[in-house]
Amino acid sequence: MPNENAWSVIAEPASNSLILGVDFPAAGRHEAGFDDLVKGMGTAWSGHGVLQTSPPPVRLADRPSGDFYTDHWMRSGDWEKYEVVAVLGYCVGAVYAGRVAERLAAVQGRMPQVVLFDAQLADLPLLASEMHKMIGQAAAVLSEQEAEEGRKRAVEIVATPSIGMAEAAGQMVELYRELATSGFRRIGLSESRCEEMVLLFESYMTWLSASSRIDPAGAWGGALGLTSADYGELEKAGATTVVNAATAAIGRRIPVETRHIDLLRDASTVRALLANTEF
């Protein structure tokens, strides 16, 4: 198998044929993941092993390049022993998926099919949006005043003149640490567990920040993009993280009538893949 520290197995390979999923999986998230998609595809993908990225432990202070993640996933993989038929990318994972596919093309002499699910390009508004999401998920342990102040400060951070992605991400982590410490102490969560939560959020902010240093346009040119109904609405509303991805020359885009949260588990997604992919 490829590097076990970099990939988790969703479906054991029955042959040397692989499908790779690029995502930032985290316990307890509400959005469906690639494991849900594999279940939905049933026997259609039974001839392939399916692996999913395991993001490396890295801190914002390390200022990793975009290729740091790709290097981690591709290192010591014996990739010449496998045929990767497709690379799937979810949200900002779509950016990294393109890079992984390009690396594999150089090894196996053929570009895997690239499939993007609600592709995003990370920008400052996305950092604020993700901070707002985390505040919403912590509503049970935060006071209304704390939550409102947190949302306000997140907007102020990304509105700071000339602030860069890494600096803004760092300030988001400090804001999260402040809110989490207050909220989690209130319910008796241990200091060590609280720090684990903060480090996970920092890892995610680092993932977003580093992705902004990658231009995925070349790899996305031949990609298939599936877009949920609510991401379609975000695009119409001018949300830059979605609009910028939509205008980045994705080869072919197909709307899927389901919510973003269900995109990787909905039957309409399965039907779209069966009708529009060749693996």
JSON list of N, CA and C in Angstrom, two decimals, residues 162-218:
[
{"chain": "A", "resi": 162, "resn": "SER", "atom": "N", "xyz": [-4.32, 44.84, 3.98]},
{"chain": "A", "resi": 162, "resn": "SER", "atom": "CA", "xyz": [-3.07, 44.17, 3.59]},
{"chain": "A", "resi": 162, "resn": "SER", "atom": "C", "xyz": [-2.76, 42.89, 4.36]},
{"chain": "A", "resi": 163, "resn": "ILE", "atom": "N", "xyz": [-3.71, 42.38, 5.11]},
{"chain": "A", "resi": 163, "resn": "ILE", "atom": "CA", "xyz": [-3.43, 41.14, 5.85]},
{"chain": "A", "resi": 163, "resn": "ILE", "atom": "C", "xyz": [-3.36, 39.96, 4.88]},
{"chain": "A", "resi": 164, "resn": "GLY", "atom": "N", "xyz": [-2.43, 39.05, 5.13]},
{"chain": "A", "resi": 164, "resn": "GLY", "atom": "CA", "xyz": [-2.29, 37.87, 4.28]},
{"chain": "A", "resi": 164, "resn": "GLY", "atom": "C", "xyz": [-3.02, 36.68, 4.86]},
{"chain": "A", "resi": 165, "resn": "MET", "atom": "N", "xyz": [-3.09, 35.61, 4.08]},
{"chain": "A", "resi": 165, "resn": "MET", "atom": "CA", "xyz": [-3.81, 34.42, 4.51]},
{"chain": "A", "resi": 165, "resn": "MET", "atom": "C", "xyz": [-3.21, 33.82, 5.78]},
{"chain": "A", "resi": 166, "resn": "ALA", "atom": "N", "xyz": [-1.89, 33.67, 5.82]},
{"chain": "A", "resi": 166, "resn": "ALA", "atom": "CA", "xyz": [-1.26, 33.02, 6.96]},
{"chain": "A", "resi": 166, "resn": "ALA", "atom": "C", "xyz": [-1.46, 33.84, 8.23]},
{"chain": "A", "resi": 167, "resn": "GLU", "atom": "N", "xyz": [-1.30, 35.15, 8.14]},
{"chain": "A", "resi": 167, "resn": "GLU", "atom": "CA", "xyz": [-1.49, 36.00, 9.32]},
{"chain": "A", "resi": 167, "resn": "GLU", "atom": "C", "xyz": [-2.93, 35.97, 9.79]},
{"chain": "A", "resi": 168, "resn": "ALA", "atom": "N", "xyz": [-3.86, 36.06, 8.84]},
{"chain": "A", "resi": 168, "resn": "ALA", "atom": "CA", "xyz": [-5.28, 36.01, 9.21]},
{"chain": "A", "resi": 168, "resn": "ALA", "atom": "C", "xyz": [-5.63, 34.67, 9.84]},
{"chain": "A", "resi": 169, "resn": "ALA", "atom": "N", "xyz": [-5.10, 33.59, 9.27]},
{"chain": "A", "resi": 169, "resn": "ALA", "atom": "CA", "xyz": [-5.37, 32.26, 9.83]},
{"chain": "A", "resi": 169, "resn": "ALA", "atom": "C", "xyz": [-4.84, 32.17, 11.25]},
{"chain": "A", "resi": 170, "resn": "GLY", "atom": "N", "xyz": [-3.66, 32.73, 11.50]},
{"chain": "A", "resi": 170, "resn": "GLY", "atom": "CA", "xyz": [-3.10, 32.72, 12.84]},
{"chain": "A", "resi": 170, "resn": "GLY", "atom": "C", "xyz": [-3.97, 33.47, 13.83]},
{"chain": "A", "resi": 171, "resn": "GLN", "atom": "N", "xyz": [-4.51, 34.60, 13.42]},
{"chain": "A", "resi": 171, "resn": "GLN", "atom": "CA", "xyz": [-5.39, 35.36, 14.30]},
{"chain": "A", "resi": 171, "resn": "GLN", "atom": "C", "xyz": [-6.70, 34.62, 14.55]},
{"chain": "A", "resi": 172, "resn": "MET", "atom": "N", "xyz": [-7.17, 33.89, 13.54]},
{"chain": "A", "resi": 172, "resn": "MET", "atom": "CA", "xyz": [-8.39, 33.08, 13.73]},
{"chain": "A", "resi": 172, "resn": "MET", "atom": "C", "xyz": [-8.15, 31.99, 14.78]},
{"chain": "A", "resi": 173, "resn": "VAL", "atom": "N", "xyz": [-6.96, 31.41, 14.75]},
{"chain": "A", "resi": 173, "resn": "VAL", "atom": "CA", "xyz": [-6.64, 30.36, 15.73]},
{"chain": "A", "resi": 173, "resn": "VAL", "atom": "C", "xyz": [-6.62, 30.94, 17.14]},
{"chain": "A", "resi": 174, "resn": "GLU", "atom": "N", "xyz": [-6.03, 32.12, 17.29]},
{"chain": "A", "resi": 174, "resn": "GLU", "atom": "CA", "xyz": [-6.00, 32.75, 18.62]},
{"chain": "A", "resi": 174, "resn": "GLU", "atom": "C", "xyz": [-7.40, 33.10, 19.09]},
{"chain": "A", "resi": 175, "resn": "LEU", "atom": "N", "xyz": [-8.25, 33.56, 18.18]},
{"chain": "A", "resi": 175, "resn": "LEU", "atom": "CA", "xyz": [-9.64, 33.84, 18.53]},
{"chain": "A", "resi": 175, "resn": "LEU", "atom": "C", "xyz": [-10.35, 32.56, 18.95]},
{"chain": "A", "resi": 176, "resn": "TYR", "atom": "N", "xyz": [-10.13, 31.50, 18.20]},
{"chain": "A", "resi": 176, "resn": "TYR", "atom": "CA", "xyz": [-10.76, 30.22, 18.55]},
{"chain": "A", "resi": 176, "resn": "TYR", "atom": "C", "xyz": [-10.26, 29.72, 19.90]},
{"chain": "A", "resi": 177, "resn": "ARG", "atom": "N", "xyz": [-8.96, 29.87, 20.14]},
{"chain": "A", "resi": 177, "resn": "ARG", "atom": "CA", "xyz": [-8.39, 29.44, 21.42]},
{"chain": "A", "resi": 177, "resn": "ARG", "atom": "C", "xyz": [-9.06, 30.18, 22.58]},
{"chain": "A", "resi": 178, "resn": "GLU", "atom": "N", "xyz": [-9.24, 31.48, 22.41]},
{"chain": "A", "resi": 178, "resn": "GLU", "atom": "CA", "xyz": [-9.87, 32.30, 23.45]},
{"chain": "A", "resi": 178, "resn": "GLU", "atom": "C", "xyz": [-11.30, 31.84, 23.72]},
{"chain": "A", "resi": 179, "resn": "LEU", "atom": "N", "xyz": [-12.07, 31.65, 22.64]},
{"chain": "A", "resi": 179, "resn": "LEU", "atom": "CA", "xyz": [-13.46, 31.23, 22.80]},
{"chain": "A", "resi": 179, "resn": "LEU", "atom": "C", "xyz": [-13.56, 29.81, 23.35]},
{"chain": "A", "resi": 180, "resn": "ALA", "atom": "N", "xyz": [-12.73, 28.92, 22.82]},
{"chain": "A", "resi": 180, "resn": "ALA", "atom": "CA", "xyz": [-12.77, 27.52, 23.24]},
{"chain": "A", "resi": 180, "resn": "ALA", "atom": "C", "xyz": [-12.39, 27.38, 24.71]},
{"chain": "A", "resi": 181, "resn": "THR", "atom": "N", "xyz": [-11.36, 28.10, 25.12]},
{"chain": "A", "resi": 181, "resn": "THR", "atom": "CA", "xyz": [-10.93, 28.02, 26.52]},
{"chain": "A", "resi": 181, "resn": "THR", "atom": "C", "xyz": [-12.05, 28.43, 27.46]},
{"chain": "A", "resi": 182, "resn": "SER", "atom": "N", "xyz": [-12.72, 29.52, 27.11]},
{"chain": "A", "resi": 182, "resn": "SER", "atom": "CA", "xyz": [-13.83, 30.00, 27.93]},
{"chain": "A", "resi": 182, "resn": "SER", "atom": "C", "xyz": [-14.99, 29.01, 27.93]},
{"chain": "A", "resi": 183, "resn": "GLY", "atom": "N", "xyz": [-15.40, 28.58, 26.74]},
{"chain": "A", "resi": 183, "resn": "GLY", "atom": "CA", "xyz": [-16.56, 27.71, 26.63]},
{"chain": "A", "resi": 183, "resn": "GLY", "atom": "C", "xyz": [-16.35, 26.32, 27.17]},
{"chain": "A", "resi": 184, "resn": "PHE", "atom": "N", "xyz": [-15.21, 25.72, 26.85]},
{"chain": "A", "resi": 184, "resn": "PHE", "atom": "CA", "xyz": [-14.97, 24.34, 27.27]},
{"chain": "A", "resi": 184, "resn": "PHE", "atom": "C", "xyz": [-14.69, 24.23, 28.76]},
{"chain": "A", "resi": 185, "resn": "ARG", "atom": "N", "xyz": [-14.08, 25.24, 29.34]},
{"chain": "A", "resi": 185, "resn": "ARG", "atom": "CA", "xyz": [-13.89, 25.23, 30.79]},
{"chain": "A", "resi": 185, "resn": "ARG", "atom": "C", "xyz": [-15.24, 25.24, 31.50]},
{"chain": "A", "resi": 186, "resn": "ARG", "atom": "N", "xyz": [-16.18, 25.94, 30.89]},
{"chain": "A", "resi": 186, "resn": "ARG", "atom": "CA", "xyz": [-17.51, 26.08, 31.48]},
{"chain": "A", "resi": 186, "resn": "ARG", "atom": "C", "xyz": [-18.19, 24.72, 31.66]},
{"chain": "A", "resi": 187, "resn": "ILE", "atom": "N", "xyz": [-17.87, 23.78, 30.78]},
{"chain": "A", "resi": 187, "resn": "ILE", "atom": "CA", "xyz": [-18.49, 22.46, 30.87]},
{"chain": "A", "resi": 187, "resn": "ILE", "atom": "C", "xyz": [-17.54, 21.41, 31.45]},
{"chain": "A", "resi": 188, "resn": "GLY", "atom": "N", "xyz": [-16.41, 21.88, 31.97]},
{"chain": "A", "resi": 188, "resn": "GLY", "atom": "CA", "xyz": [-15.50, 20.98, 32.66]},
{"chain": "A", "resi": 188, "resn": "GLY", "atom": "C", "xyz": [-14.56, 20.19, 31.77]},
{"chain": "A", "resi": 189, "resn": "LEU", "atom": "N", "xyz": [-14.37, 20.61, 30.52]},
{"chain": "A", "resi": 189, "resn": "LEU", "atom": "CA", "xyz": [-13.44, 19.90, 29.64]},
{"chain": "A", "resi": 189, "resn": "LEU", "atom": "C", "xyz": [-12.02, 20.14, 30.11]},
{"chain": "A", "resi": 190, "resn": "SER", "atom": "N", "xyz": [-11.20, 19.11, 30.07]},
{"chain": "A", "resi": 190, "resn": "SER", "atom": "CA", "xyz": [-9.83, 19.22, 30.55]},
{"chain": "A", "resi": 190, "resn": "SER", "atom": "C", "xyz": [-9.00, 20.14, 29.66]},
{"chain": "A", "resi": 191, "resn": "GLU", "atom": "N", "xyz": [-7.93, 20.68, 30.23]},
{"chain": "A", "resi": 191, "resn": "GLU", "atom": "CA", "xyz": [-7.04, 21.56, 29.48]},
{"chain": "A", "resi": 191, "resn": "GLU", "atom": "C", "xyz": [-6.44, 20.83, 28.28]},
{"chain": "A", "resi": 192, "resn": "SER", "atom": "N", "xyz": [-6.08, 19.56, 28.48]},
{"chain": "A", "resi": 192, "resn": "SER", "atom": "CA", "xyz": [-5.46, 18.81, 27.39]},
{"chain": "A", "resi": 192, "resn": "SER", "atom": "C", "xyz": [-6.44, 18.58, 26.25]},
{"chain": "A", "resi": 193, "resn": "ARG", "atom": "N", "xyz": [-7.69, 18.28, 26.59]},
{"chain": "A", "resi": 193, "resn": "ARG", "atom": "CA", "xyz": [-8.70, 18.07, 25.54]},
{"chain": "A", "resi": 193, "resn": "ARG", "atom": "C", "xyz": [-9.00, 19.37, 24.82]},
{"chain": "A", "resi": 194, "resn": "CYS", "atom": "N", "xyz": [-9.05, 20.46, 25.56]},
{"chain": "A", "resi": 194, "resn": "CYS", "atom": "CA", "xyz": [-9.26, 21.76, 24.94]},
{"chain": "A", "resi": 194, "resn": "CYS", "atom": "C", "xyz": [-8.13, 22.07, 23.96]},
{"chain": "A", "resi": 195, "resn": "GLU", "atom": "N", "xyz": [-6.90, 21.78, 24.36]},
{"chain": "A", "resi": 195, "resn": "GLU", "atom": "CA", "xyz": [-5.76, 22.04, 23.48]},
{"chain": "A", "resi": 195, "resn": "GLU", "atom": "C", "xyz": [-5.82, 21.17, 22.23]},
{"chain": "A", "resi": 196, "resn": "GLU", "atom": "N", "xyz": [-6.29, 19.94, 22.36]},
{"chain": "A", "resi": 196, "resn": "GLU", "atom": "CA", "xyz": [-6.47, 19.07, 21.19]},
{"chain": "A", "resi": 196, "resn": "GLU", "atom": "C", "xyz": [-7.42, 19.71, 20.18]},
{"chain": "A", "resi": 197, "resn": "MET", "atom": "N", "xyz": [-8.50, 20.28, 20.68]},
{"chain": "A", "resi": 197, "resn": "MET", "atom": "CA", "xyz": [-9.48, 20.92, 19.81]},
{"chain": "A", "resi": 197, "resn": "MET", "atom": "C", "xyz": [-8.87, 22.13, 19.10]},
{"chain": "A", "resi": 198, "resn": "VAL", "atom": "N", "xyz": [-8.09, 22.90, 19.84]},
{"chain": "A", "resi": 198, "resn": "VAL", "atom": "CA", "xyz": [-7.45, 24.08, 19.25]},
{"chain": "A", "resi": 198, "resn": "VAL", "atom": "C", "xyz": [-6.44, 23.66, 18.18]},
{"chain": "A", "resi": 199, "resn": "LEU", "atom": "N", "xyz": [-5.67, 22.62, 18.45]},
{"chain": "A", "resi": 199, "resn": "LEU", "atom": "CA", "xyz": [-4.67, 22.16, 17.48]},
{"chain": "A", "resi": 199, "resn": "LEU", "atom": "C", "xyz": [-5.34, 21.62, 16.22]},
{"chain": "A", "resi": 200, "resn": "LEU", "atom": "N", "xyz": [-6.48, 20.97, 16.36]},
{"chain": "A", "resi": 200, "resn": "LEU", "atom": "CA", "xyz": [-7.21, 20.50, 15.18]},
{"chain": "A", "resi": 200, "resn": "LEU", "atom": "C", "xyz": [-7.67, 21.68, 14.34]},
{"chain": "A", "resi": 201, "resn": "PHE", "atom": "N", "xyz": [-8.19, 22.71, 14.99]},
{"chain": "A", "resi": 201, "resn": "PHE", "atom": "CA", "xyz": [-8.62, 23.90, 14.26]},
{"chain": "A", "resi": 201, "resn": "PHE", "atom": "C", "xyz": [-7.42, 24.58, 13.59]},
{"chain": "A", "resi": 202, "resn": "GLU", "atom": "N", "xyz": [-6.29, 24.63, 14.29]},
{"chain": "A", "resi": 202, "resn": "GLU", "atom": "CA", "xyz": [-5.09, 25.22, 13.69]},
{"chain": "A", "resi": 202, "resn": "GLU", "atom": "C", "xyz": [-4.64, 24.42, 12.48]},
{"chain": "A", "resi": 203, "resn": "SER", "atom": "N", "xyz": [-4.71, 23.10, 12.57]},
{"chain": "A", "resi": 203, "resn": "SER", "atom": "CA", "xyz": [-4.34, 22.26, 11.44]},
{"chain": "A", "resi": 203, "resn": "SER", "atom": "C", "xyz": [-5.22, 22.55, 10.23]},
{"chain": "A", "resi": 204, "resn": "TYR", "atom": "N", "xyz": [-6.52, 22.77, 10.49]},
{"chain": "A", "resi": 204, "resn": "TYR", "atom": "CA", "xyz": [-7.44, 23.08, 9.40]},
{"chain": "A", "resi": 204, "resn": "TYR", "atom": "C", "xyz": [-7.15, 24.45, 8.81]},
{"chain": "A", "resi": 205, "resn": "MET", "atom": "N", "xyz": [-6.89, 25.44, 9.64]},
{"chain": "A", "resi": 205, "resn": "MET", "atom": "CA", "xyz": [-6.54, 26.77, 9.14]},
{"chain": "A", "resi": 205, "resn": "MET", "atom": "C", "xyz": [-5.25, 26.72, 8.32]},
{"chain": "A", "resi": 206, "resn": "THR", "atom": "N", "xyz": [-4.31, 25.88, 8.74]},
{"chain": "A", "resi": 206, "resn": "THR", "atom": "CA", "xyz": [-3.06, 25.73, 7.99]},
{"chain": "A", "resi": 206, "resn": "THR", "atom": "C", "xyz": [-3.33, 25.12, 6.62]},
{"chain": "A", "resi": 207, "resn": "TRP", "atom": "N", "xyz": [-4.19, 24.12, 6.58]},
{"chain": "A", "resi": 207, "resn": "TRP", "atom": "CA", "xyz": [-4.62, 23.47, 5.33]},
{"chain": "A", "resi": 207, "resn": "TRP", "atom": "C", "xyz": [-5.21, 24.50, 4.37]},
{"chain": "A", "resi": 208, "resn": "LEU", "atom": "N", "xyz": [-6.09, 25.35, 4.87]},
{"chain": "A", "resi": 208, "resn": "LEU", "atom": "CA", "xyz": [-6.71, 26.37, 4.03]},
{"chain": "A", "resi": 208, "resn": "LEU", "atom": "C", "xyz": [-5.68, 27.38, 3.55]},
{"chain": "A", "resi": 209, "resn": "SER", "atom": "N", "xyz": [-4.85, 27.85, 4.46]},
{"chain": "A", "resi": 209, "resn": "SER", "atom": "CA", "xyz": [-3.87, 28.87, 4.13]},
{"chain": "A", "resi": 209, "resn": "SER", "atom": "C", "xyz": [-2.88, 28.39, 3.08]},
{"chain": "A", "resi": 210, "resn": "ALA", "atom": "N", "xyz": [-2.36, 27.18, 3.26]},
{"chain": "A", "resi": 210, "resn": "ALA", "atom": "CA", "xyz": [-1.36, 26.65, 2.32]},
{"chain": "A", "resi": 210, "resn": "ALA", "atom": "C", "xyz": [-1.95, 26.44, 0.94]},
{"chain": "A", "resi": 211, "resn": "SER", "atom": "N", "xyz": [-3.22, 26.08, 0.87]},
{"chain": "A", "resi": 211, "resn": "SER", "atom": "CA", "xyz": [-3.85, 25.82, -0.44]},
{"chain": "A", "resi": 211, "resn": "SER", "atom": "C", "xyz": [-3.90, 27.07, -1.30]},
{"chain": "A", "resi": 212, "resn": "SER", "atom": "N", "xyz": [-3.90, 28.24, -0.66]},
{"chain": "A", "resi": 212, "resn": "SER", "atom": "CA", "xyz": [-4.00, 29.49, -1.43]},
{"chain": "A", "resi": 212, "resn": "SER", "atom": "C", "xyz": [-2.74, 29.77, -2.22]},
{"chain": "A", "resi": 213, "resn": "ARG", "atom": "N", "xyz": [-1.69, 28.99, -2.00]},
{"chain": "A", "resi": 213, "resn": "ARG", "atom": "CA", "xyz": [-0.43, 29.17, -2.74]},
{"chain": "A", "resi": 213, "resn": "ARG", "atom": "C", "xyz": [-0.36, 28.27, -3.97]},
{"chain": "A", "resi": 214, "resn": "ILE", "atom": "N", "xyz": [-1.43, 27.54, -4.23]},
{"chain": "A", "resi": 214, "resn": "ILE", "atom": "CA", "xyz": [-1.47, 26.63, -5.38]},
{"chain": "A", "resi": 214, "resn": "ILE", "atom": "C", "xyz": [-2.41, 27.18, -6.44]},
{"chain": "A", "resi": 215, "resn": "ASP", "atom": "N", "xyz": [-1.97, 27.18, -7.68]},
{"chain": "A", "resi": 215, "resn": "ASP", "atom": "CA", "xyz": [-2.85, 27.52, -8.80]},
{"chain": "A", "resi": 215, "resn": "ASP", "atom": "C", "xyz": [-3.31, 26.21, -9.44]},
{"chain": "A", "resi": 216, "resn": "PRO", "atom": "N", "xyz": [-4.57, 25.85, -9.28]},
{"chain": "A", "resi": 216, "resn": "PRO", "atom": "CA", "xyz": [-5.04, 24.55, -9.77]},
{"chain": "A", "resi": 216, "resn": "PRO", "atom": "C", "xyz": [-5.52, 24.56, -11.22]},
{"chain": "A", "resi": 217, "resn": "ALA", "atom": "N", "xyz": [-5.43, 25.70, -11.89]},
{"chain": "A", "resi": 217, "resn": "ALA", "atom": "CA", "xyz": [-6.09, 25.85, -13.19]},
{"chain": "A", "resi": 217, "resn": "ALA", "atom": "C", "xyz": [-5.68, 24.78, -14.19]},
{"chain": "A", "resi": 218, "resn": "GLY", "atom": "N", "xyz": [-4.39, 24.44, -14.24]},
{"chain": "A", "resi": 218, "resn": "GLY", "atom": "CA", "xyz": [-3.94, 23.45, -15.21]},
{"chain": "A", "resi": 218, "resn": "GLY", "atom": "C", "xyz": [-4.58, 22.10, -15.01]}
]
